[in-house]
Tab-separated table of C-alpha atoms and ligand atoms in Angstrom:
chain	number	residue	atom	x	y	z
A	1	MET	CA	-29.869	-124.283	-50.359
A	2	HIS	CA	-31.087	-120.713	-50.515
A	3	PRO	CA	-29.873	-118.407	-47.838
A	4	ARG	CA	-32.113	-115.433	-47.135
A	5	GLU	CA	-30.715	-112.826	-49.438
A	6	GLU	CA	-32.402	-112.811	-52.821
A	7	THR	CA	-34.681	-115.634	-51.885
A	8	GLY	CA	-38.163	-115.349	-51.527
A	9	THR	CA	-41.363	-113.537	-51.785
A	10	ALA	CA	-41.952	-114.385	-55.410
A	11	THR	CA	-45.634	-115.144	-55.036
A	12	GLN	CA	-46.359	-111.555	-54.003
A	13	VAL	CA	-45.523	-110.152	-57.417
A	14	THR	CA	-48.281	-109.740	-59.947
A	15	HIS	CA	-47.575	-110.418	-63.600
A	16	THR	CA	-48.831	-107.908	-66.110
A	17	SER	CA	-49.424	-108.281	-69.800
A	18	GLU	CA	-47.258	-105.260	-70.603
A	19	PRO	CA	-44.326	-105.753	-72.952
A	20	SER	CA	-41.103	-106.944	-71.326
A	21	PRO	CA	-38.806	-104.197	-70.130
A	22	PRO	CA	-35.295	-104.059	-71.536
A	23	GLU	CA	-32.717	-106.476	-70.126
A	24	PRO	CA	-30.290	-104.965	-67.603
A	25	SER	CA	-28.132	-102.176	-68.922
A	26	PRO	CA	-24.406	-102.762	-69.461
A	27	PRO	CA	-22.082	-102.721	-66.460
A	28	GLU	CA	-21.030	-99.383	-65.167
A	29	SER	CA	-18.841	-98.046	-62.450
A	30	SER	CA	-19.855	-96.171	-59.345
A	31	PRO	CA	-19.283	-92.468	-59.754
A	32	PRO	CA	-16.449	-91.202	-57.608
A	33	GLN	CA	-17.690	-90.146	-54.193
A	34	ALA	CA	-16.163	-87.366	-52.184
A	35	SER	CA	-15.257	-88.293	-48.623
A	36	PRO	CA	-17.395	-86.288	-46.205
A	37	GLU	CA	-15.993	-84.982	-42.953
A	38	PRO	CA	-17.220	-87.014	-39.995
A	39	SER	CA	-19.710	-84.971	-38.039
A	40	GLY	CA	-18.728	-86.487	-34.706
A	41	ALA	CA	-21.041	-87.974	-32.079
A	42	ASN	CA	-24.750	-88.354	-32.746
A	43	PRO	CA	-26.639	-85.846	-30.581
A	44	PRO	CA	-30.327	-86.423	-29.763
A	45	ARG	CA	-32.397	-85.583	-32.824
A	46	PRO	CA	-35.682	-83.730	-33.106
A	47	LYS	CA	-38.667	-86.024	-33.799
A	48	ARG	CA	-39.007	-86.768	-37.489
A	49	LEU	CA	-41.743	-88.693	-39.267
A	50	SER	CA	-40.350	-91.704	-41.129
A	51	LEU	CA	-41.994	-93.769	-43.825
A	52	ILE	CA	-40.760	-97.351	-44.126
A	53	THR	CA	-41.418	-99.309	-47.294
A	54	GLY	CA	-41.166	-103.052	-46.742
A	55	ALA	CA	-42.103	-102.435	-43.093
A	56	THR	CA	-43.594	-105.933	-42.790
A	57	GLY	CA	-40.332	-107.510	-43.974
A	58	LEU	CA	-37.261	-108.602	-42.038
A	59	LEU	CA	-35.196	-105.412	-42.169
A	60	GLY	CA	-38.104	-102.964	-42.301
A	61	SER	CA	-39.598	-104.391	-39.109
A	62	TYR	CA	-36.312	-103.869	-37.207
A	63	ILE	CA	-36.033	-100.290	-38.446
A	64	ALA	CA	-39.630	-99.682	-37.335
A	65	GLU	CA	-38.947	-101.234	-33.928
A	66	GLN	CA	-35.799	-99.191	-33.302
A	67	LEU	CA	-37.335	-95.910	-34.421
A	68	ARG	CA	-40.330	-96.518	-32.165
A	69	GLU	CA	-37.983	-97.348	-29.272
A	70	GLN	CA	-36.366	-93.962	-29.905
A	71	GLY	CA	-39.821	-92.351	-29.632
A	72	GLU	CA	-40.019	-91.491	-33.330
A	73	PRO	CA	-43.304	-91.452	-35.263
A	74	VAL	CA	-43.301	-94.139	-37.967
A	75	ARG	CA	-45.567	-94.799	-40.925
A	76	GLY	CA	-45.361	-98.181	-42.623
A	77	LEU	CA	-46.345	-98.783	-46.219
A	78	VAL	CA	-48.148	-102.116	-46.083
A	79	ARG	CA	-49.859	-104.185	-48.722
A	80	THR	CA	-53.435	-105.318	-48.314
A	81	GLY	CA	-53.369	-108.687	-46.589
A	82	SER	CA	-49.792	-108.396	-45.214
A	83	ASP	CA	-49.163	-109.459	-41.646
A	84	THR	CA	-49.143	-106.166	-39.725
A	85	ARG	CA	-49.563	-107.515	-36.170
A	86	LEU	CA	-46.053	-106.577	-35.035
A	87	LEU	CA	-46.265	-103.095	-36.576
A	88	SER	CA	-49.590	-102.453	-34.837
A	89	LYS	CA	-48.092	-103.553	-31.531
A	90	LEU	CA	-45.205	-101.150	-32.065
A	91	GLY	CA	-47.581	-98.245	-32.672
A	92	VAL	CA	-46.646	-97.825	-36.326
A	93	GLU	CA	-49.149	-95.932	-38.463
A	94	LEU	CA	-50.284	-98.428	-41.092
A	95	PHE	CA	-50.615	-96.968	-44.555
A	96	GLU	CA	-52.137	-99.364	-47.048
A	97	GLY	CA	-50.538	-99.086	-50.448
A	98	ASP	CA	-48.229	-100.666	-52.943
A	99	LEU	CA	-44.846	-99.679	-54.327
A	100	ARG	CA	-46.285	-100.254	-57.795
A	101	ASP	CA	-48.980	-97.684	-57.171
A	102	LEU	CA	-47.545	-94.186	-57.449
A	103	ASP	CA	-50.732	-92.599	-56.091
A	104	SER	CA	-50.553	-94.551	-52.846
A	105	LEU	CA	-46.860	-93.703	-52.513
A	106	GLY	CA	-47.584	-90.036	-53.161
A	107	ARG	CA	-50.042	-90.043	-50.255
A	108	ALA	CA	-47.781	-92.113	-48.010
A	109	THR	CA	-44.847	-89.700	-48.407
A	110	GLN	CA	-46.885	-86.594	-47.507
A	111	GLY	CA	-45.344	-84.807	-44.510
A	112	VAL	CA	-42.546	-87.354	-44.189
A	113	ASP	CA	-38.987	-86.327	-43.241
A	114	THR	CA	-37.245	-89.616	-44.018
A	115	VAL	CA	-38.098	-92.537	-46.263
A	116	TYR	CA	-36.481	-95.893	-45.464
A	117	HIS	CA	-36.882	-97.806	-48.705
A	118	CYS	CA	-36.599	-101.504	-47.825
A	119	GLY	CA	-39.340	-102.899	-50.062
A	120	ALA	CA	-38.129	-104.810	-53.099
A	121	PHE	CA	-38.571	-108.055	-54.953
A	122	VAL	CA	-36.275	-110.171	-52.778
A	123	GLY	CA	-36.036	-113.538	-54.449
A	124	ASP	CA	-33.618	-115.700	-56.407
A	125	TRP	CA	-36.041	-116.867	-59.044
A	126	GLY	CA	-38.163	-115.296	-61.755
A	127	PRO	CA	-37.885	-113.496	-65.087
A	128	TRP	CA	-36.075	-110.180	-65.436
A	129	GLN	CA	-39.428	-108.430	-65.821
A	130	GLN	CA	-40.353	-109.423	-62.280
A	131	TYR	CA	-37.158	-107.917	-60.847
A	132	PHE	CA	-37.401	-104.857	-63.059
A	133	GLU	CA	-40.977	-104.139	-62.001
A	134	GLY	CA	-40.574	-105.259	-58.385
A	135	THR	CA	-37.329	-103.443	-57.619
A	136	VAL	CA	-36.298	-100.939	-60.307
A	137	GLU	CA	-39.674	-99.458	-61.254
A	138	THR	CA	-40.875	-99.457	-57.657
A	139	THR	CA	-37.743	-97.538	-56.646
A	140	ARG	CA	-38.453	-95.075	-59.466
A	141	ASN	CA	-41.911	-94.608	-57.954
A	142	VAL	CA	-40.431	-93.973	-54.513
A	143	VAL	CA	-38.067	-91.356	-55.935
A	144	GLU	CA	-40.898	-89.684	-57.849
A	145	ALA	CA	-43.101	-89.620	-54.747
A	146	CYS	CA	-40.225	-88.098	-52.740
A	147	ARG	CA	-39.739	-85.370	-55.338
A	148	ALA	CA	-43.434	-84.537	-55.171
A	149	SER	CA	-43.440	-84.486	-51.361
A	150	GLY	CA	-40.798	-81.897	-50.525
A	151	ASN	CA	-37.663	-83.993	-51.065
A	152	PRO	CA	-37.396	-85.969	-47.814
A	153	ARG	CA	-34.198	-87.839	-47.038
A	154	LEU	CA	-34.240	-91.187	-48.870
A	155	LEU	CA	-32.377	-94.069	-47.256
A	156	HIS	CA	-32.181	-96.697	-49.951
A	157	VAL	CA	-31.444	-100.298	-49.015
A	158	SER	CA	-29.283	-101.863	-51.684
A	159	SER	CA	-27.027	-104.919	-51.304
A	160	ILE	CA	-23.419	-106.022	-51.768
A	161	SER	CA	-24.908	-108.068	-54.620
A	162	VAL	CA	-24.378	-104.962	-56.786
A	163	TYR	CA	-20.732	-106.081	-57.122
A	164	GLY	CA	-21.678	-109.393	-58.743
A	165	GLN	CA	-19.313	-112.284	-58.109
A	166	VAL	CA	-16.046	-111.053	-56.668
A	167	SER	CA	-13.169	-113.241	-55.609
A	168	ALA	CA	-11.200	-113.057	-52.369
A	169	ASP	CA	-7.936	-112.266	-54.169
A	170	ARG	CA	-9.223	-108.773	-55.034
A	171	GLY	CA	-8.408	-107.699	-51.485
A	172	LYS	CA	-10.627	-105.370	-49.490
A	173	ILE	CA	-13.590	-104.033	-51.441
A	174	ASP	CA	-14.728	-100.580	-50.477
A	175	GLU	CA	-17.761	-98.605	-51.642
A	176	ASP	CA	-15.887	-97.148	-54.630
A	177	PHE	CA	-15.395	-100.591	-56.179
A	178	PRO	CA	-17.247	-100.663	-59.535
A	179	ILE	CA	-20.785	-101.970	-59.359
A	180	GLY	CA	-22.729	-103.746	-62.100
A	181	GLN	CA	-19.842	-105.995	-63.095
A	182	HIS	CA	-19.051	-109.695	-62.654
A	183	HIS	CA	-22.731	-110.718	-62.632
A	184	TRP	CA	-23.366	-114.263	-63.743
A	185	LEU	CA	-25.946	-115.207	-66.361
A	186	TRP	CA	-29.488	-114.650	-64.941
A	187	ASP	CA	-28.248	-112.831	-61.837
A	188	TYR	CA	-31.344	-110.672	-62.037
A	189	TYR	CA	-31.443	-109.828	-58.332
A	190	GLY	CA	-27.949	-108.284	-58.389
A	191	ARG	CA	-28.668	-106.431	-61.612
A	192	SER	CA	-31.972	-105.061	-60.370
A	193	LYS	CA	-30.201	-103.707	-57.274
A	194	VAL	CA	-27.622	-102.005	-59.544
A	195	GLU	CA	-30.357	-100.355	-61.606
A	196	ALA	CA	-32.280	-99.312	-58.501
A	197	GLU	CA	-29.144	-97.590	-57.174
A	198	GLN	CA	-28.805	-95.742	-60.486
A	199	VAL	CA	-32.373	-94.478	-60.119
A	200	VAL	CA	-31.713	-93.362	-56.537
A	201	ARG	CA	-28.491	-91.514	-57.426
A	202	ALA	CA	-30.477	-89.110	-59.595
A	203	TYR	CA	-32.247	-87.930	-56.426
A	204	PRO	CA	-29.870	-85.644	-54.528
A	205	ASN	CA	-31.118	-86.190	-50.957
A	206	HIS	CA	-30.276	-89.889	-50.741
A	207	THR	CA	-28.025	-92.284	-48.842
A	208	ILE	CA	-27.451	-95.901	-49.874
A	209	VAL	CA	-26.653	-98.827	-47.595
A	210	ARG	CA	-25.390	-102.145	-48.952
A	211	PRO	CA	-25.876	-104.957	-46.440
A	212	SER	CA	-24.580	-108.492	-46.852
A	213	TRP	CA	-26.710	-111.537	-45.938
A	214	ILE	CA	-29.229	-110.320	-43.343
A	215	TYR	CA	-30.501	-112.848	-40.822
A	216	GLY	CA	-32.384	-112.887	-37.544
A	217	PRO	CA	-35.710	-113.692	-35.964
A	218	ARG	CA	-38.604	-112.811	-38.352
A	219	ASP	CA	-36.617	-114.108	-41.313
A	220	ARG	CA	-39.301	-115.557	-43.552
A	221	VAL	CA	-37.079	-117.377	-46.011
A	222	SER	CA	-33.447	-118.311	-45.406
A	223	ILE	CA	-33.949	-120.012	-42.051
A	224	PRO	CA	-36.907	-122.091	-43.292
A	225	ARG	CA	-34.970	-123.021	-46.414
A	226	LEU	CA	-31.852	-124.012	-44.486
A	227	VAL	CA	-33.979	-126.086	-42.131
A	228	ASP	CA	-35.774	-127.720	-45.072
A	229	ALA	CA	-32.498	-128.464	-46.877
A	230	LEU	CA	-31.091	-130.072	-43.725
A	231	ARG	CA	-34.180	-132.096	-42.924
A	232	SER	CA	-34.483	-133.360	-46.484
A	233	GLY	CA	-30.831	-134.472	-46.375
A	234	GLN	CA	-29.997	-132.362	-49.446
A	235	LEU	CA	-27.583	-129.989	-47.791
A	236	ARG	CA	-23.872	-130.387	-48.454
A	237	ILE	CA	-20.942	-128.402	-47.106
A	238	MET	CA	-19.638	-126.413	-50.043
A	239	GLY	CA	-15.909	-126.883	-50.482
A	240	SER	CA	-14.008	-127.264	-47.202
A	241	GLY	CA	-16.589	-125.227	-45.252
A	242	ARG	CA	-13.780	-123.206	-43.674
A	243	ASN	CA	-14.814	-119.957	-45.367
A	244	PRO	CA	-16.160	-117.252	-43.030
A	245	LEU	CA	-19.727	-116.132	-43.730
A	246	ASN	CA	-20.806	-112.589	-44.296
A	247	MET	CA	-23.964	-112.739	-42.179
A	248	VAL	CA	-25.198	-109.653	-40.419
A	249	TYR	CA	-27.953	-109.450	-37.823
A	250	ALA	CA	-31.073	-107.576	-38.980
A	251	GLY	CA	-31.065	-105.351	-35.882
A	252	ASP	CA	-27.487	-104.280	-36.606
A	253	VAL	CA	-28.357	-103.394	-40.203
A	254	ALA	CA	-31.385	-101.424	-38.985
A	255	ALA	CA	-29.166	-99.452	-36.590
A	256	GLY	CA	-26.753	-98.684	-39.444
A	257	ALA	CA	-29.565	-97.582	-41.729
A	258	ILE	CA	-30.920	-95.197	-39.064
A	259	LEU	CA	-27.469	-93.737	-38.424
A	260	ALA	CA	-26.913	-93.258	-42.161
A	261	ALA	CA	-30.312	-91.611	-42.662
A	262	ASN	CA	-29.603	-89.116	-39.896
A	263	GLU	CA	-25.998	-88.248	-40.673
A	264	PRO	CA	-25.921	-84.971	-42.638
A	265	ALA	CA	-22.526	-85.804	-44.158
A	266	ALA	CA	-23.885	-89.110	-45.508
A	267	VAL	CA	-25.998	-87.456	-48.214
A	268	GLY	CA	-24.957	-88.882	-51.584
A	269	GLN	CA	-22.884	-91.619	-49.929
A	270	ALA	CA	-23.025	-95.428	-49.940
A	271	TYR	CA	-22.066	-97.653	-46.979
A	272	HIS	CA	-21.401	-101.353	-46.574
A	273	LEU	CA	-23.221	-102.864	-43.602
A	274	CYS	CA	-21.565	-106.258	-43.262
A	275	SER	CA	-20.121	-108.453	-40.533
A	276	HIS	CA	-16.516	-109.368	-39.901
A	277	GLY	CA	-17.155	-112.978	-40.912
A	278	GLU	CA	-17.204	-114.403	-37.374
A	279	ILE	CA	-18.354	-117.897	-38.183
A	280	THR	CA	-17.516	-120.282	-40.972
A	281	GLN	CA	-19.913	-122.150	-43.208
A	282	ARG	CA	-19.064	-125.336	-41.257
A	283	GLU	CA	-19.890	-123.641	-37.948
A	284	LEU	CA	-23.192	-122.294	-39.264
A	285	VAL	CA	-24.322	-125.709	-40.433
A	286	ASP	CA	-23.219	-127.211	-37.082
A	287	LEU	CA	-25.254	-124.606	-35.175
A	288	PHE	CA	-28.298	-125.576	-37.201
A	289	THR	CA	-27.882	-129.338	-36.810
A	290	GLU	CA	-27.276	-128.908	-33.051
A	291	GLY	CA	-30.386	-126.728	-32.732
A	292	LEU	CA	-32.458	-129.212	-34.702
A	293	GLY	CA	-31.063	-132.241	-32.878
A	294	MET	CA	-29.730	-133.681	-36.096
A	295	PRO	CA	-26.434	-135.435	-36.892
A	296	ARG	CA	-23.585	-133.334	-38.226
A	297	VAL	CA	-23.484	-132.918	-42.026
A	298	GLU	CA	-20.447	-134.839	-43.259
A	299	ARG	CA	-20.972	-134.712	-47.003
A	300	HIS	CA	-19.109	-132.052	-48.969
A	301	ALA	CA	-19.521	-130.846	-52.560
A	302	PRO	CA	-16.572	-129.183	-54.311
A	303	MET	CA	-17.521	-125.596	-55.102
A	304	PRO	CA	-17.075	-125.831	-58.912
A	305	VAL	CA	-19.214	-128.976	-58.970
A	306	ALA	CA	-21.944	-127.360	-56.861
A	307	TRP	CA	-21.872	-124.288	-59.114
A	308	SER	CA	-22.169	-126.351	-62.313
A	309	VAL	CA	-24.951	-128.525	-60.926
A	310	ALA	CA	-26.881	-125.419	-59.816
A	311	PHE	CA	-26.413	-123.839	-63.250
A	312	LEU	CA	-27.718	-126.935	-65.027
A	313	ALA	CA	-30.662	-127.136	-62.627
A	314	GLU	CA	-31.495	-123.460	-63.194
A	315	ALA	CA	-31.278	-123.921	-66.978
A	316	ALA	CA	-33.559	-126.960	-66.841
A	317	PHE	CA	-36.101	-125.226	-64.574
A	318	ARG	CA	-36.082	-122.146	-66.796
A	319	SER	CA	-36.614	-124.120	-69.973
A	320	LEU	CA	-39.543	-125.891	-68.291
A	321	GLY	CA	-40.971	-122.516	-67.233
A	322	ARG	CA	-40.973	-123.501	-63.546
A	323	ARG	CA	-42.248	-120.812	-61.190
A	324	THR	CA	-40.232	-122.087	-58.224
A	325	PRO	CA	-36.434	-122.325	-58.035
A	326	PRO	CA	-34.500	-125.592	-58.102
A	327	PRO	CA	-33.263	-126.842	-54.699
A	328	PHE	CA	-29.853	-125.263	-55.356
A	329	THR	CA	-29.223	-121.951	-57.108
A	330	ARG	CA	-25.934	-120.255	-57.876
A	331	ARG	CA	-26.977	-117.313	-55.683
A	332	GLY	CA	-27.462	-119.588	-52.705
A	333	ILE	CA	-24.130	-121.258	-53.357
A	334	TYR	CA	-22.340	-117.934	-53.819
A	335	ILE	CA	-23.732	-116.565	-50.548
A	336	MET	CA	-22.500	-119.636	-48.672
A	337	GLY	CA	-19.106	-119.464	-50.342
A	338	ARG	CA	-18.438	-115.819	-51.162
A	339	PRO	CA	-15.563	-113.889	-49.662
A	340	THR	CA	-16.033	-111.560	-46.713
A	341	ASN	CA	-13.706	-108.856	-47.938
A	342	PHE	CA	-16.235	-106.006	-47.953
A	343	SER	CA	-14.776	-103.163	-45.935
A	344	ILE	CA	-16.963	-101.546	-43.291
A	345	ALA	CA	-14.341	-98.922	-42.446
A	346	LYS	CA	-16.410	-96.139	-44.006
A	347	ALA	CA	-19.510	-96.941	-41.923
A	348	ALA	CA	-17.328	-97.242	-38.823
A	349	GLU	CA	-15.546	-93.918	-39.384
A	350	GLN	CA	-18.400	-91.803	-40.699
A	351	LEU	CA	-21.402	-93.301	-38.906
A	352	GLY	CA	-19.811	-94.862	-35.837
A	353	TRP	CA	-21.424	-98.168	-36.876
A	354	GLU	CA	-20.281	-101.690	-36.363
A	355	PRO	CA	-22.153	-104.962	-35.970
A	356	ARG	CA	-22.812	-105.699	-32.292
A	357	VAL	CA	-24.639	-109.006	-32.189
A	358	LYS	CA	-22.298	-111.994	-32.087
A	359	THR	CA	-23.185	-114.233	-34.994
A	360	ARG	CA	-23.268	-117.441	-32.944
A	361	GLU	CA	-25.772	-115.889	-30.525
A	362	GLY	CA	-27.793	-114.302	-33.299
A	363	VAL	CA	-28.055	-117.555	-35.242
A	364	ARG	CA	-29.150	-119.495	-32.134
A	365	GLU	CA	-31.741	-116.807	-31.403
A	366	ALA	CA	-33.018	-116.839	-34.993
A	367	LEU	CA	-33.306	-120.620	-35.046
A	368	GLN	CA	-35.099	-120.645	-31.680
A	369	TRP	CA	-37.531	-118.041	-32.982
A	370	TYR	CA	-38.177	-120.154	-36.054
A	371	LEU	CA	-38.783	-123.328	-34.082
A	372	SER	CA	-41.061	-121.583	-31.572
A	373	THR	CA	-43.121	-119.862	-34.270
A	374	HIS	CA	-43.323	-122.960	-36.479
A	375	PRO	CA	-44.053	-125.648	-33.895
A	376	ALA	CA	-45.155	-128.146	-36.486
A	377	ALA	CA	-42.037	-127.610	-38.589
B	1	NAP	N1	-32.336	-110.376	-46.739
B	1	NAP	C1	-31.090	-110.182	-47.116
B	1	NAP	O1	-30.216	-111.029	-46.904
B	1	NAP	C2	-30.699	-108.893	-47.790
B	1	NAP	C3	-29.339	-108.621	-47.987
B	1	NAP	C4	-28.969	-107.423	-48.580
B	1	NAP	C5	-29.934	-106.511	-48.965
B	1	NAP	N2	-31.248	-106.794	-48.773
B	1	NAP	C6	-32.254	-105.795	-49.166
B	1	NAP	O2	-32.906	-105.356	-47.983
B	1	NAP	C7	-34.239	-104.960	-48.279
B	1	NAP	C8	-35.186	-105.662	-47.313
B	1	NAP	O3	-35.025	-107.064	-47.438
B	1	NAP	P1	-35.742	-108.070	-46.449
B	1	NAP	O4	-34.833	-109.212	-46.267
B	1	NAP	O5	-36.252	-107.352	-45.274
B	1	NAP	O6	-36.941	-108.557	-47.370
B	1	NAP	P2	-38.323	-109.219	-46.992
B	1	NAP	O7	-38.349	-109.724	-45.593
B	1	NAP	O8	-38.652	-110.157	-48.093
B	1	NAP	O9	-39.289	-107.972	-47.065
B	1	NAP	C9	-39.611	-107.387	-48.276
B	1	NAP	C10	-40.628	-106.334	-47.958
B	1	NAP	O10	-40.983	-105.634	-49.162
B	1	NAP	C11	-42.385	-105.575	-49.223
B	1	NAP	N3	-42.776	-105.440	-50.622
B	1	NAP	C12	-42.334	-106.145	-51.684
B	1	NAP	N4	-42.946	-105.718	-52.807
B	1	NAP	C13	-43.788	-104.711	-52.431
B	1	NAP	C14	-44.698	-103.884	-53.124
B	1	NAP	N5	-44.876	-103.996	-54.447
B	1	NAP	N6	-45.389	-102.949	-52.435
B	1	NAP	C15	-45.241	-102.830	-51.095
B	1	NAP	N7	-44.390	-103.592	-50.376
B	1	NAP	C16	-43.686	-104.528	-51.039
B	1	NAP	C17	-42.858	-106.874	-48.578
B	1	NAP	O11	-44.207	-106.790	-48.213
B	1	NAP	P3	-45.092	-108.092	-47.862
B	1	NAP	O12	-44.924	-108.344	-46.390
B	1	NAP	O13	-46.461	-107.672	-48.242
B	1	NAP	O14	-44.540	-109.225	-48.690
B	1	NAP	C18	-41.933	-106.903	-47.382
B	1	NAP	O15	-42.400	-106.035	-46.386
B	1	NAP	C19	-34.450	-105.315	-49.750
B	1	NAP	O16	-34.260	-104.154	-50.512
B	1	NAP	C20	-33.350	-106.313	-50.057
B	1	NAP	O17	-32.985	-106.286	-51.415
B	1	NAP	C21	-31.668	-107.966	-48.189
């Protein structure tokens, strides 16, 4: 199974005949970050023009919606042929361009006060070159365009995947925990997010947010994949299924990103945007089977077995040069089984943020949206 994070939009990325970029650089630690003073309540802000990259995606569309609800002018960077119906309805200025095209980014950032950089190669399959070009180089382009356009505030959307595979016995993980370590072989998504953060840190007027697994209506990948895995009878509960899941509603992440982008003391800072782990893996699967009118999943797979099987499947698919992932990947398994010990105390104290949507309600809503928008599914 492939939950939403790092799954995905692989077909959108063009291959070039350029030489392969270097493999990910060696692990490194986050630089120490000074604790800013909280600046108190959030007073009404003057209108500011925001550019959203990845505006047609899950998170970008929620940021666009919330900014428009707040009466803010929004420009969305959209690729030719992307589905822009929602953005048009919201009154977002559509700016056709591509993160790979520095010229289009240079024009899109003109006159912009804030850039919400959500666009990335969000998938769990492909060669390093695809991640490097789709996430690291595109972020370099965004930073370069910002520099050339009067240094707007850059809100960069990273991920808790920058920590690699961390175990629950490490206790609470805060934003100073070293990034770029504990990545498994071929964890290109996590590594590309580490390198993108490094690029962003060289730009002074930035803030980084690191969400966990984002879900909600408009999710183009994880819900369909969960539904497919259930309907095909391939889904197993990993381990006991009693582990809480680190799922966070897209609208909550959008609210956190907007708070972070508008908090003066958040410049140069990174924030986790995660949930408290309200539901377990077992409960999530039950919500899905209930919603789909299917029998409860009774079959379990021990975690180490699932991990080894996924590794062997990935190795086989890679050696065959397959362009699509195997039914189970280690990233999917890790997301369903990873600990929820990512502290959100910093976002709570400095931004006044916490997730508001109850996961049970959010999951039901997301599944209903999926079933109503995919009637034949
Ligand atoms: N989903 C998660 O669970 C999760 C968790 C943690 C962090 N994140 C991060 O959150 C951000 C947003 O993720 P998401 O879930 O919203 O992803 P998504 O729904 O797959 O959206 C990705 C967006 O990026 C755009 N995009 C990709 N390559 C582009 C390019 N070369 N030029 C212009 N636009 C491009 C896509 O445009 P098209 O519509 O044209 O494809 C789409 O709008 C990403 O940085 C991701 O790494 C996601």
